[in-house]
C-alpha positions as semicolon CSV with decimal commas, in nm:
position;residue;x (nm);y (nm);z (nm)
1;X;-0,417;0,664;2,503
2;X;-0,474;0,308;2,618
3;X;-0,792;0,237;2,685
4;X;-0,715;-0,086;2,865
5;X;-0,639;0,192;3,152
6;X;-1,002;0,309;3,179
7;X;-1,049;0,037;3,399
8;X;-1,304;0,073;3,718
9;X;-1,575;-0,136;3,953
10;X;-1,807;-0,320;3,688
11;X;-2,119;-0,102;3,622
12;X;-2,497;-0,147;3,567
13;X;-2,671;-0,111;3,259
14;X;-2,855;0,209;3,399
15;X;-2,491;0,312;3,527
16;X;-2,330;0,329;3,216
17;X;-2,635;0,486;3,045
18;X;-2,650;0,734;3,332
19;X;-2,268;0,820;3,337
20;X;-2,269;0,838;2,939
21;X;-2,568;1,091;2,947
22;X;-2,383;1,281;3,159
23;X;-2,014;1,268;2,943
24;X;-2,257;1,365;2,656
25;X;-2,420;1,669;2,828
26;X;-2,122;1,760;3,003
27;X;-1,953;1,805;2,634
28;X;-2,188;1,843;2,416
29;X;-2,056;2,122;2,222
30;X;-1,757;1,939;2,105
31;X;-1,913;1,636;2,050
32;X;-2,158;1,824;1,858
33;X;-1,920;2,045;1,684
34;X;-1,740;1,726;1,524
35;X;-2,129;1,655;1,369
36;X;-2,174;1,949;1,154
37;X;-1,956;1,909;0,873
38;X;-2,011;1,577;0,816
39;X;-2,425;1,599;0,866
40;X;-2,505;1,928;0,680
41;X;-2,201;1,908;0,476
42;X;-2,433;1,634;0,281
43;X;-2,688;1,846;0,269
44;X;-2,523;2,098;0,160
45;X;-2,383;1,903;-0,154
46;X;-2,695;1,774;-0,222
47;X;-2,863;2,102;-0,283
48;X;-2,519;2,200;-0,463
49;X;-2,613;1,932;-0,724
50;X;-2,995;1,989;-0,782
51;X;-3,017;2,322;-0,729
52;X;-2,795;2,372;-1,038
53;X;-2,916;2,105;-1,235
54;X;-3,239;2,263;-1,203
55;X;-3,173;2,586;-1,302
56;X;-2,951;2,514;-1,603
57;X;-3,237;2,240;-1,728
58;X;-3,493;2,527;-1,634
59;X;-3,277;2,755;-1,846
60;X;-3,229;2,519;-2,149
61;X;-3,602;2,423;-2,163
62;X;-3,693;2,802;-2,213
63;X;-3,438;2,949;-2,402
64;X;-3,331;2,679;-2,635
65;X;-3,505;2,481;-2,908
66;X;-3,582;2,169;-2,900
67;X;-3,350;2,066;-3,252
68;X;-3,073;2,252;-3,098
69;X;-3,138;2,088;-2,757
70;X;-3,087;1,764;-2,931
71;X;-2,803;1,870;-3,178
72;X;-2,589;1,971;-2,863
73;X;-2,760;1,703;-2,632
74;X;-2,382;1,603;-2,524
75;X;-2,279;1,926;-2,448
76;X;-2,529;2,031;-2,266
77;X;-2,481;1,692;-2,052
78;X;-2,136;1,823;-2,010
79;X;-2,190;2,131;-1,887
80;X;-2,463;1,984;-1,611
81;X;-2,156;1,729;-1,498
82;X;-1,951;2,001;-1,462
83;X;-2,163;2,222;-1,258
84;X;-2,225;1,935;-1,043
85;X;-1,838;1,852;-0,957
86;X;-1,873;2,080;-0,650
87;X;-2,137;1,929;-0,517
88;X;-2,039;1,631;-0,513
89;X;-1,750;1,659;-0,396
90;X;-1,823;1,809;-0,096
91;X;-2,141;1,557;-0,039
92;X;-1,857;1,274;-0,095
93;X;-1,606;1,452;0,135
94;X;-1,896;1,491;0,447
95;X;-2,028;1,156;0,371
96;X;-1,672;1,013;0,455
97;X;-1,621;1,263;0,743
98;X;-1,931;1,090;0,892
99;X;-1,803;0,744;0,811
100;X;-1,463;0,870;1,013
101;X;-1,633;1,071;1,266
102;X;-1,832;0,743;1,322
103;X;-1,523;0,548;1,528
104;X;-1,297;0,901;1,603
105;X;-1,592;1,004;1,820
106;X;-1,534;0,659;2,044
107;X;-1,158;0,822;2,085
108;X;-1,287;1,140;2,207
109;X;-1,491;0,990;2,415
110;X;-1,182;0,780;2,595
111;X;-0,985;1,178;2,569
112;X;-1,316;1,296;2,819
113;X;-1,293;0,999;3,036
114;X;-0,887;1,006;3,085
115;X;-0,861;1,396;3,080
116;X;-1,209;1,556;3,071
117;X;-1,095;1,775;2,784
118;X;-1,074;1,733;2,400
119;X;-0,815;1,850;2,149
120;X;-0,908;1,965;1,789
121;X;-1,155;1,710;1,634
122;X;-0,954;1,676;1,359
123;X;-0,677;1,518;1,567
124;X;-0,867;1,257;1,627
125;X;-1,017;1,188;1,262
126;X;-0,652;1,199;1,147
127;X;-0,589;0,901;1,379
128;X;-0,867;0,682;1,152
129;X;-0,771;0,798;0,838
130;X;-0,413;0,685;0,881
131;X;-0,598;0,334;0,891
132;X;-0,810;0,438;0,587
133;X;-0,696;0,075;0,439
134;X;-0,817;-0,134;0,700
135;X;-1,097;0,077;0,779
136;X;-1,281;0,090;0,393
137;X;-1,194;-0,335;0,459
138;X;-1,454;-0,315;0,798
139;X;-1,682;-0,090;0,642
140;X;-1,704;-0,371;0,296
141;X;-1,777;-0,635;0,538
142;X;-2,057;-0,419;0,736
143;X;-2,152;-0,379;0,408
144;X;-2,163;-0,729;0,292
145;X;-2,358;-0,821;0,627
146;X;-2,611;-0,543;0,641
147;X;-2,663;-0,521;0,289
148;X;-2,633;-0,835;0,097
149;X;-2,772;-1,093;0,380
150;X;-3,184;-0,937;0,346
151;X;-3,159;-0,928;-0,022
152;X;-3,060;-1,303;-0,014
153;X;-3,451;-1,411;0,081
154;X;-3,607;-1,227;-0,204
155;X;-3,287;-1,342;-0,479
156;X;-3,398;-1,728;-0,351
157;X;-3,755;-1,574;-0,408
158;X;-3,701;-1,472;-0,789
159;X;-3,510;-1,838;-0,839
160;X;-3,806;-2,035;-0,688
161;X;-4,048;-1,788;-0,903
162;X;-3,813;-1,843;-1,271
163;X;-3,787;-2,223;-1,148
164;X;-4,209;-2,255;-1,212
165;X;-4,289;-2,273;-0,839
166;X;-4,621;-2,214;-0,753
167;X;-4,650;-1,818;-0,658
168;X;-4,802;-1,894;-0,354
169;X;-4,539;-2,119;-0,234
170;X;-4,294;-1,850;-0,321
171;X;-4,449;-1,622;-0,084
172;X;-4,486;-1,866;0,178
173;X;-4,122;-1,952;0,121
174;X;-4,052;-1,543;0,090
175;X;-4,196;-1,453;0,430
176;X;-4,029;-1,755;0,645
177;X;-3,689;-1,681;0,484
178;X;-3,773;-1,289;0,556
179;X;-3,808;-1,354;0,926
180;X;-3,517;-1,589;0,965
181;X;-3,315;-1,322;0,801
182;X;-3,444;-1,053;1,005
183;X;-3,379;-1,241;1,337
184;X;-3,025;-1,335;1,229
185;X;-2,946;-1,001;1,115
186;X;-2,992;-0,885;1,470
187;X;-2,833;-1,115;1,623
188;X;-2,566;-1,066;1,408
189;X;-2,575;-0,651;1,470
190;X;-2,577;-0,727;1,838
191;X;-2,271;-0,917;1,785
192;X;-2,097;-0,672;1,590
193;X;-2,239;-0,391;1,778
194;X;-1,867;-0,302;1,944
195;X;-1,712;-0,321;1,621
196;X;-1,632;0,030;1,578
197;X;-1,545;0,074;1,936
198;X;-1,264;-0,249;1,876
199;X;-1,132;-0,043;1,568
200;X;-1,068;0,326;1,780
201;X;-0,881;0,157;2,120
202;X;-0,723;-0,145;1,896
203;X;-0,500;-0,215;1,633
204;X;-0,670;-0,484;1,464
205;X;-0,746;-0,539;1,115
206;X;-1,077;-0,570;0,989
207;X;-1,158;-0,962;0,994
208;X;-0,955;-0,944;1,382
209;X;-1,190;-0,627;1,480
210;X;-1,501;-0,829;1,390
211;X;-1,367;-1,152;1,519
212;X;-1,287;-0,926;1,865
213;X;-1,595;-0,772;1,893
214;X;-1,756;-1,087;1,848
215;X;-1,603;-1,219;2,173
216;X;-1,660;-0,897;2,361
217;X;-1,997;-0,973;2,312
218;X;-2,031;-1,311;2,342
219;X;-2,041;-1,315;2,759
220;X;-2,265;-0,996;2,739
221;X;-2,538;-1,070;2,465
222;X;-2,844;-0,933;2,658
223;X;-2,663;-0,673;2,789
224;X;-2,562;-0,550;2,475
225;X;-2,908;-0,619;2,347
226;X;-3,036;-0,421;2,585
227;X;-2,849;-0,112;2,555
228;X;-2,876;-0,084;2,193
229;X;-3,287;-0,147;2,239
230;X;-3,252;0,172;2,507
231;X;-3,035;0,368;2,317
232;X;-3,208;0,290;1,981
233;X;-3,556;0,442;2,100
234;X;-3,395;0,730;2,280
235;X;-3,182;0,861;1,981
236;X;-3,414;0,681;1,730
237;X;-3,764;0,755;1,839
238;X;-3,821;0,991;2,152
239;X;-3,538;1,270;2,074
240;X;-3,641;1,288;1,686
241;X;-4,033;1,307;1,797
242;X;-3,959;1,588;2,055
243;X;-3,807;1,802;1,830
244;X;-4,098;1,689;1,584
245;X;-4,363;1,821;1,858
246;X;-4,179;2,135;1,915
247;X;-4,129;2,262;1,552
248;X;-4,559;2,151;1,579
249;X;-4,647;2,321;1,859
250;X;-4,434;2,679;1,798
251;X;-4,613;2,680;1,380
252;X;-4,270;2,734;1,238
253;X;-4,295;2,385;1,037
254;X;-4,489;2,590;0,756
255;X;-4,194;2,826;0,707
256;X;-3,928;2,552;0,756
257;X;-4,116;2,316;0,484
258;X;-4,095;2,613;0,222
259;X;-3,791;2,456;0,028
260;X;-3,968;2,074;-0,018
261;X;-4,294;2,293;-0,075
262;X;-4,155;2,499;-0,374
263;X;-3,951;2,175;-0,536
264;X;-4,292;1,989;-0,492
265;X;-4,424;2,264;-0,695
266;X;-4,229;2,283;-0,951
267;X;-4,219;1,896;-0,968
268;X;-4,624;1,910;-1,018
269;X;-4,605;2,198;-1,272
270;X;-4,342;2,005;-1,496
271;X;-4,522;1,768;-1,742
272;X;-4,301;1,490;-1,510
273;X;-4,385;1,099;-1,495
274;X;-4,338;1,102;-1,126
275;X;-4,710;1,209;-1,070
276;X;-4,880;1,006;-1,321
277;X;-4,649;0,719;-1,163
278;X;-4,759;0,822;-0,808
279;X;-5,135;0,848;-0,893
280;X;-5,117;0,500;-1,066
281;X;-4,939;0,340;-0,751
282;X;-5,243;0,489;-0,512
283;X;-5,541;0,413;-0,763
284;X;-5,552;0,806;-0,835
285;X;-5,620;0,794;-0,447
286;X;-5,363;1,003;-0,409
287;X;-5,292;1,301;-0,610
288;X;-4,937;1,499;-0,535
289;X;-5,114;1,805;-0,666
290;X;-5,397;1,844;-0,398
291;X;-5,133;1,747;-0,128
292;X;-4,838;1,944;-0,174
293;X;-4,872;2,090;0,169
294;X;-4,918;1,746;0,342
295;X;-4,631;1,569;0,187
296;X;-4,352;1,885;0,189
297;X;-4,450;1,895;0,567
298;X;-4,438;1,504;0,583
299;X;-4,058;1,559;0,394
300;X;-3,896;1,818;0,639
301;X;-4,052;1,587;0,938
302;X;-3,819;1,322;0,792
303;X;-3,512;1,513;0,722
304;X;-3,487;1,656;1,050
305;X;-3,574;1,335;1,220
306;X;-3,306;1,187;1,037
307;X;-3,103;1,499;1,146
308;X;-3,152;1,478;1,508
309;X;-3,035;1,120;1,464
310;X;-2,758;1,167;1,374
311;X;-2,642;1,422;1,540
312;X;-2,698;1,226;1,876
313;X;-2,440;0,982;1,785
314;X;-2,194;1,130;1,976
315;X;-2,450;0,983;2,241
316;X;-2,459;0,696;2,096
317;X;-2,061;0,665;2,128
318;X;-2,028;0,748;2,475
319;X;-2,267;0,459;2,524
320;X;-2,129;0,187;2,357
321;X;-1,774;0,310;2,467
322;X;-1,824;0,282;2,805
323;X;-1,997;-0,038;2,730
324;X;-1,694;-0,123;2,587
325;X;-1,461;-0,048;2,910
326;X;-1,727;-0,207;3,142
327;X;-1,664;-0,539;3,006
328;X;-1,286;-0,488;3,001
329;X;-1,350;-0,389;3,375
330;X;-1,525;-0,737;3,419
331;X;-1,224;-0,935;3,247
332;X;-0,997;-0,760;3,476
333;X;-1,203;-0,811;3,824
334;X;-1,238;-1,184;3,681
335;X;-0,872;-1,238;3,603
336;X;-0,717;-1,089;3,902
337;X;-1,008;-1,345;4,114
């Protein structure tokens, strides 16, 4: 479908928030549905890989001497990497559904607006992957961007420190290089905030898609800015703290903690360098052993905030998206005056 067709009377900021609430409710289901693989699939191959490693290390400890343990140290290793191959596999395969699902979403979204219905998901995810090339090319430079550019401040850091500069030069130098970067770095995400949405409805390569999105933006900064500060503290902060207060408030967080609660446990119990390391990092201030409840509750609170996250990025989608058509809408009304 062409998205250059979705083209209507240019909208307000609190339009296109309001409208893509409402495409979001409307479907949420769907949009939801395309989420679950790709969210608790990762999960799901995460406990696939400790929970086994666990056991069998449980298993080994117990039943087999230590001279034998080391004798057959390489088999043993074998036999952990081989129980493990499921696991990761199917993190791997959710973790690039979710990558995939990331821009296929912004095509569903475009399916809702042109004919209020969706197909199978996977129609749509098959669309991306036939770009896998291009696509893994976007997601290096993201990378490169998002990744490299704050480590660059504390790399210069290290040089000034090996160079003999006076330490607290360094740190002076350190924290003005930190806030440049962290100022640029937004900028730069504003920027490249359509990025994904330029990838679904065009068929650009990589270094055109960021180029593109660049000049999408480039007439709509602070409205860009804007919606991503909105739509950051909705699906960021109030959602995820909602759902915080209401596992609170109906006492079910003691039961749902239970798994981070027993591997804290065990991770106390084991003669294990992580609590002596822990203790020694907080002055023995404080001890994992007298706060097990605390910090599993503390753990689930941050899984399922990330959770809820990220399963409102369909949300997320519809609002950049019809960002996304707004300003085509603009370039048309401006063009045809």
């Amino acid at each position: 479908m062409n998205p250059n067709s979705v083209v209507t009377e240019p909208k307000s900021i609190f339009t296109i928030i309001l409208k893509s609430f409402f495409i979001y409710i409307k479907n949420f289901i769907p949009l939801t549905r395309a989420m679950l693989f790709p969210i608790f699939g990762q999960i799901i191959g995460i406990i696939l890989i400790l929970g086994p490693t666990y056991f069998i290390t449980e298993y080994v400890h117990q039943n087999i001497s230590h001279p034998d343990i080391v004798r057959n140290f390489w088999f043993i290793m074998l036999g952990i990497i081989v129980i493990v191959i499921p696991g990761f596999f199917v993190f791997v395969k959710a973790f690039w559904e979710l990558l995939v699902v990331t821009v296929s979403l912004n095509l569903m979204v475009l399916e809702l607006i042109k004919s209020g219905k969706l197909k199978n998901y996977a129609t749509y995810n098959n669309v991306v992957k036939l770009r896998t090339k291009d696509y893994i090319i976007l997601l290096l430079f993201l990378s490169l961007i998002w990744v490299v550019l704050p480590l660059m401040p504390f790399l210069l850091a290290l040089l000034e420190y090996n160079a003999g500069i006076d330490p607290m030069v360094v740190l002076g130098s350190l924290l003005i290089l930190s806030s440049v970067t962290f100022v640029l770095l937004c900028v730069i995400s504003v920027y490249l905030s359509l990025s994904y949405q330029v990838f679904a409805f065009e068929e650009l390569s990589a270094a055109e898609t960021l180029k593109k999105s660049c000049s999408i933006v480039n007439n709509n900064f602070f409205r860009t800015l804007i919606l991503s500060i909105i739509l950051g503290i909705v699906t960021g902060m109030i959602l995820p703290m909602i759902m915080e207060e209401a596992v609170i408030k109906l006492n079910i967080i003691e039961w749902l903690a239970l798994p981070f609660k027993a591997f804290l446990q065990k991770l106390v119990n084991a003669p294990n360098f992580i609590t002596d390391y822990i203790s020694q990092m907080t002055q023995g201030s404080f001890k994992l052993k007298d706060n097990i409840d605390i910090t599993a509750n503390m753990a689930f609170l941050t899984t399922l905030k990330m959770i809820i996250t990220l399963l409102f990025l369909p949300l997320g989608s519809c609002v950049y998206s019809m960002l996304y058509f707004d300003i085509l809408s603009r370039k048309y009304q401006y063009e045809k005056k």
